[in-house]
Amino acid sequence: MLNLVDLSRTDLNLLVLFEAVLEERHVGHAAERLNLTSSAVSHGLSRLRRLMNDPLFLRTPKGVVPTARALELSAPIADVLARVRNVLSAAEPFDPASSTRRFTIGAPDGISAVLLAPVLGELARTAPGIDISIRQLLPTPGETRPERAWRGAFADLDDRVTDIAVIPTGQIPERFHVGGLYDEDFVVAMRAGHAFADEPTLARYCELQHLVVSLGGDPHGFVDEALARLGCTRRVALTVPNFMFALAILAETDLLCALPRRFAAMHAARFGLESVDAPLELTRFRINAVLPKVALMDAGVAWLLVILEKAQPPLPPAGRSSATI
């Protein structure tokens, strides 16, 4: 990216400035993050533009947007900075017991709600100064190809918005490291005492009304695909944007909802819900922790990956479960 002559004459802090503006999409916000003035950041961008022979960032009423050249440079620059940071951090190795870093994990709430409690328990025991941010992830509405459905998660990783994404797919681009966490399937959840629990047949399942978790409001999901293969349909009476919201709605209605088995086992009882095995074969999902391969050079991120790999709860047994059993 830089030849030897350029490197000898260039302040590598300009790459840090590039990174901040790319992530913030705003000169003023990048300046605050770097403890610089906006004019200093603008001056640095001018130097970068001359160096790269490209505008890099274009002004908009809400901030700046990167050019195609800036997006091309983002991964190589992130790689360079990660390597430099790793070299510098070698003088002071990452120590979870004394670290005060904040890590960001991206995941659907049906996954984060399963992993978060054991992760926080481990942090309390071994890393009391470390903080965690959870970024909600859901697949892109209308996308059936996994590598496209989760492209937002991959973009967040590339842009370093998240440190690790935990998503239910094995279709991961080659530039990422993949750590398998657990396999997940789905159960049918409903309020305690619902008649479907005593007659969980396919015919009855199709007759009743359903709730679907969908960020964009699309009522058609993988359950409908499975039903279509059997020549069946169902009525989706309601969609909600996340699984925790679904629990509250199920408690007050006669709706049915397909929920991840571990998620239902951990959280359904507090809402007075019960669950049964689905009366049809549903897709099983592999839950994977995903991060850029270069991020493994960061000892803190590598440590977090190990914590996630240890956090998975045991798979609850198949069959009927409820708050009263």
XYZ file of C-alpha atoms in Angstrom:
325
model
C 0.000 0.000 0.000
C 2.855 2.400 0.864
C 6.262 2.218 -0.734
C 9.437 2.779 1.293
C 9.779 6.410 0.242
C 6.208 7.209 1.230
C 6.542 5.393 4.541
C 9.672 7.299 5.478
C 7.868 10.581 4.915
C 4.439 9.698 6.250
C 2.944 9.979 9.730
C 1.355 6.583 10.389
C -1.125 8.307 12.698
C -2.872 9.264 9.469
C -3.961 5.641 9.219
C -5.473 5.870 12.708
C -7.279 9.012 11.580
C -8.542 7.184 8.461
C -9.831 4.355 10.638
C -11.682 6.733 12.977
C -13.364 8.690 10.183
C -14.331 5.467 8.397
C -15.980 4.056 11.524
C -17.620 7.283 12.725
C -18.677 8.553 9.259
C -18.332 12.039 10.765
C -15.300 14.337 11.043
C -16.450 15.909 14.322
C -17.148 12.561 15.966
C -13.792 11.214 14.789
C -12.098 14.285 16.252
C -13.760 13.687 19.643
C -12.719 10.045 19.571
C -9.097 10.980 18.813
C -9.034 13.975 21.192
C -8.274 16.279 18.280
C -9.944 19.360 16.865
C -12.131 19.049 13.790
C -9.703 21.263 11.889
C -6.826 18.912 12.776
C -8.785 15.951 11.428
C -9.693 17.885 8.268
C -6.031 18.795 7.789
C -5.043 15.166 8.242
C -7.640 14.081 5.700
C -6.185 16.571 3.216
C -2.766 14.985 3.658
C -4.269 11.510 3.229
C -6.088 12.560 0.075
C -2.845 13.772 -1.463
C -1.072 10.614 -0.365
C -3.739 8.272 -1.721
C -4.647 10.420 -4.722
C -8.346 10.067 -3.912
C -11.003 12.170 -2.085
C -11.500 9.187 0.321
C -14.522 10.775 2.096
C -17.319 12.853 0.590
C -19.281 15.335 2.685
C -23.034 14.863 3.207
C -25.533 16.782 5.360
C -25.145 14.106 8.062
C -21.379 13.600 7.901
C -19.166 11.863 5.345
C -19.359 8.740 3.216
C -16.320 6.752 2.028
C -15.429 6.558 -1.640
C -14.952 3.238 -3.393
C -11.186 3.681 -2.978
C -11.574 4.263 0.767
C -13.598 1.057 1.093
C -10.884 -0.819 -0.813
C -8.271 0.547 1.578
C -10.240 -0.212 4.745
C -9.241 -3.873 5.078
C -5.497 -3.376 4.315
C -5.309 -0.422 6.698
C -7.140 -2.368 9.421
C -4.624 -5.193 8.897
C -1.664 -2.811 9.186
C -3.020 -1.186 12.348
C -3.862 -4.535 13.948
C -0.310 -5.733 13.373
C 1.185 -2.526 14.740
C -1.067 -2.660 17.799
C -0.141 -6.277 18.372
C 3.570 -5.415 18.269
C 3.101 -2.539 20.696
C 0.879 -4.543 23.045
C 3.576 -7.210 23.305
C 5.380 -4.909 25.716
C 2.352 -5.098 28.011
C 0.505 -8.404 27.455
C -3.263 -8.484 27.728
C -4.284 -9.381 31.271
C -8.028 -9.969 31.685
C -7.753 -9.653 35.460
C -6.602 -6.021 35.197
C -7.923 -4.956 31.772
C -10.638 -2.302 31.496
C -11.378 -2.848 27.799
C -14.872 -2.881 26.317
C -15.667 -5.549 23.731
C -18.645 -5.541 21.355
C -20.413 -8.789 20.474
C -22.994 -8.874 17.689
C -25.692 -11.553 17.837
C -29.446 -12.133 17.473
C -31.081 -11.794 20.876
C -32.076 -15.460 20.811
C -28.340 -16.222 20.926
C -27.027 -13.378 23.093
C -29.707 -14.131 25.720
C -28.325 -17.684 25.928
C -24.623 -16.802 26.072
C -24.677 -13.582 28.065
C -25.361 -14.968 31.549
C -22.458 -17.471 31.539
C -20.172 -14.873 29.910
C -20.974 -12.304 32.598
C -20.461 -14.939 35.268
C -17.000 -15.707 33.908
C -16.137 -11.995 33.704
C -17.183 -11.477 37.318
C -14.816 -14.270 38.370
C -11.804 -13.574 36.164
C -12.093 -10.166 34.456
C -14.081 -7.741 36.656
C -12.915 -4.622 34.810
C -13.968 -5.723 31.321
C -17.223 -4.370 29.868
C -19.399 -5.865 27.124
C -21.668 -4.238 24.552
C -24.238 -6.369 22.719
C -25.182 -5.327 19.193
C -28.455 -6.794 17.928
C -28.118 -8.738 14.677
C -30.869 -10.204 12.522
C -30.708 -11.446 8.929
C -31.468 -9.103 6.061
C -35.203 -9.385 5.259
C -35.999 -11.328 2.105
C -32.545 -12.898 1.726
C -32.486 -16.691 1.507
C -28.736 -17.148 0.880
C -26.965 -17.182 4.283
C -23.872 -15.339 3.035
C -26.176 -12.529 1.871
C -28.616 -12.694 4.769
C -25.813 -11.979 7.259
C -23.848 -9.501 5.162
C -24.619 -6.776 7.710
C -22.820 -8.803 10.384
C -19.833 -9.291 8.088
C -19.757 -5.569 7.296
C -19.781 -4.725 11.020
C -16.781 -7.016 11.521
C -14.924 -5.514 8.566
C -15.623 -2.015 9.881
C -14.628 -3.065 13.420
C -18.035 -2.060 14.759
C -18.116 -5.463 16.431
C -15.246 -7.579 17.727
C -17.036 -10.919 17.312
C -20.338 -11.840 15.645
C -22.248 -14.921 16.799
C -24.611 -16.010 14.043
C -26.560 -19.147 13.002
C -24.835 -19.956 9.717
C -21.825 -21.831 8.400
C -21.667 -19.881 5.135
C -18.824 -17.579 6.172
C -16.479 -15.697 3.780
C -12.907 -16.974 3.725
C -11.445 -13.827 5.297
C -13.055 -14.695 8.653
C -12.103 -17.123 11.387
C -14.997 -19.373 12.445
C -15.312 -20.908 15.897
C -18.147 -23.402 16.327
C -20.117 -22.887 19.535
C -23.164 -25.179 19.504
C -25.992 -26.620 17.403
C -29.487 -25.221 17.864
C -32.958 -26.391 16.920
C -36.395 -24.928 17.573
C -39.372 -25.759 19.769
C -42.934 -24.464 19.671
C -43.633 -22.128 22.596
C -46.993 -20.952 23.962
C -48.633 -19.781 27.171
C -48.919 -22.354 29.962
C -52.149 -24.331 29.680
C -52.477 -23.856 25.928
C -54.481 -26.692 24.356
C -51.815 -27.241 21.673
C -49.431 -28.673 24.276
C -51.844 -31.605 24.753
C -52.413 -32.093 21.006
C -49.194 -31.019 19.224
C -50.145 -32.396 15.804
C -49.250 -30.905 12.452
C -52.916 -30.366 11.552
C -53.564 -28.478 14.779
C -50.355 -26.504 14.327
C -51.519 -25.272 10.912
C -54.981 -24.350 12.218
C -53.714 -22.027 14.937
C -52.348 -18.490 14.665
C -48.639 -17.793 14.881
C -46.114 -15.166 15.907
C -42.874 -14.778 13.916
C -39.734 -12.931 14.974
C -38.758 -10.707 12.044
C -36.794 -7.465 12.209
C -38.295 -6.157 8.982
C -41.823 -7.508 9.504
C -41.570 -10.260 6.871
C -44.000 -13.009 8.032
C -42.407 -15.729 5.879
C -39.603 -17.695 7.532
C -37.851 -21.060 7.606
C -40.866 -22.673 9.314
C -43.031 -21.726 6.338
C -40.458 -23.278 4.009
C -40.674 -26.525 5.985
C -44.479 -26.420 5.902
C -44.493 -25.778 2.148
C -42.451 -28.943 1.589
C -45.327 -30.817 3.264
C -47.980 -28.974 1.271
C -49.092 -27.024 4.368
C -49.462 -23.388 5.333
C -50.100 -21.398 8.503
C -51.422 -17.973 9.425
C -48.841 -15.545 10.830
C -51.021 -13.153 12.785
C -48.173 -11.077 14.227
C -44.486 -10.337 13.736
C -42.223 -8.740 16.347
C -38.601 -7.590 16.001
C -36.916 -9.759 18.655
C -37.265 -12.946 20.680
C -37.554 -11.332 24.120
C -40.538 -9.281 22.920
C -42.041 -12.514 21.584
C -41.985 -14.052 25.078
C -44.050 -11.202 26.522
C -46.624 -11.418 23.712
C -46.957 -15.207 23.937
C -47.729 -14.936 27.649
C -50.807 -12.810 26.949
C -52.186 -14.478 23.793
C -53.010 -17.854 22.225
C -50.311 -17.445 19.558
C -47.658 -20.066 18.879
C -44.033 -19.233 18.144
C -40.964 -21.236 17.097
C -38.159 -20.367 19.524
C -34.565 -21.633 19.865
C -34.589 -24.579 22.271
C -31.865 -23.251 24.605
C -33.395 -19.775 24.631
C -36.824 -21.168 25.544
C -35.360 -23.394 28.258
C -33.557 -20.442 29.871
C -36.205 -17.716 29.616
C -39.711 -19.052 28.876
C -40.559 -20.105 32.436
C -40.320 -16.583 33.850
C -43.065 -15.547 31.407
C -45.273 -18.533 32.297
C -44.699 -20.269 28.967
C -44.274 -23.897 27.992
C -42.883 -25.550 24.893
C -43.154 -28.777 22.913
C -41.192 -30.319 20.087
C -42.331 -29.098 16.686
C -44.701 -31.472 14.833
C -42.528 -31.229 11.712
C -38.834 -31.404 10.948
C -37.240 -27.972 11.239
C -33.773 -26.884 10.202
C -30.996 -27.212 12.761
C -28.568 -24.319 12.900
C -24.880 -24.278 13.737
C -24.118 -21.280 15.960
C -20.693 -19.884 15.067
C -18.487 -17.161 16.509
C -17.062 -15.176 13.588
C -14.245 -12.636 13.539
C -11.665 -11.376 11.048
C -8.624 -13.654 10.946
C -6.376 -10.684 11.604
C -8.323 -9.950 14.813
C -6.901 -13.113 16.362
C -3.644 -11.208 16.626
C -5.347 -9.099 19.299
C -4.824 -11.072 22.507
C -7.937 -9.540 24.059
C -10.215 -10.599 21.211
C -8.642 -14.062 21.145
C -9.339 -14.328 24.888
C -12.971 -13.270 24.368
C -13.408 -15.992 21.753
C -12.289 -18.603 24.287
C -14.779 -17.195 26.823
C -17.611 -17.554 24.287
C -16.563 -21.113 23.441
C -16.833 -22.008 27.131
C -20.137 -20.175 27.685
C -22.549 -22.483 25.868
C -25.188 -24.006 28.160
C -26.121 -27.710 27.946
C -28.788 -28.703 25.447
C -32.123 -29.231 27.263
C -33.840 -32.572 26.591
C -36.373 -32.957 23.811
C -40.048 -33.148 24.645
C -42.446 -30.980 26.580
C -41.278 -28.405 29.096
C -43.147 -25.753 31.033
C -43.045 -23.502 34.054
C -45.060 -26.057 36.019
C -43.063 -29.205 35.222
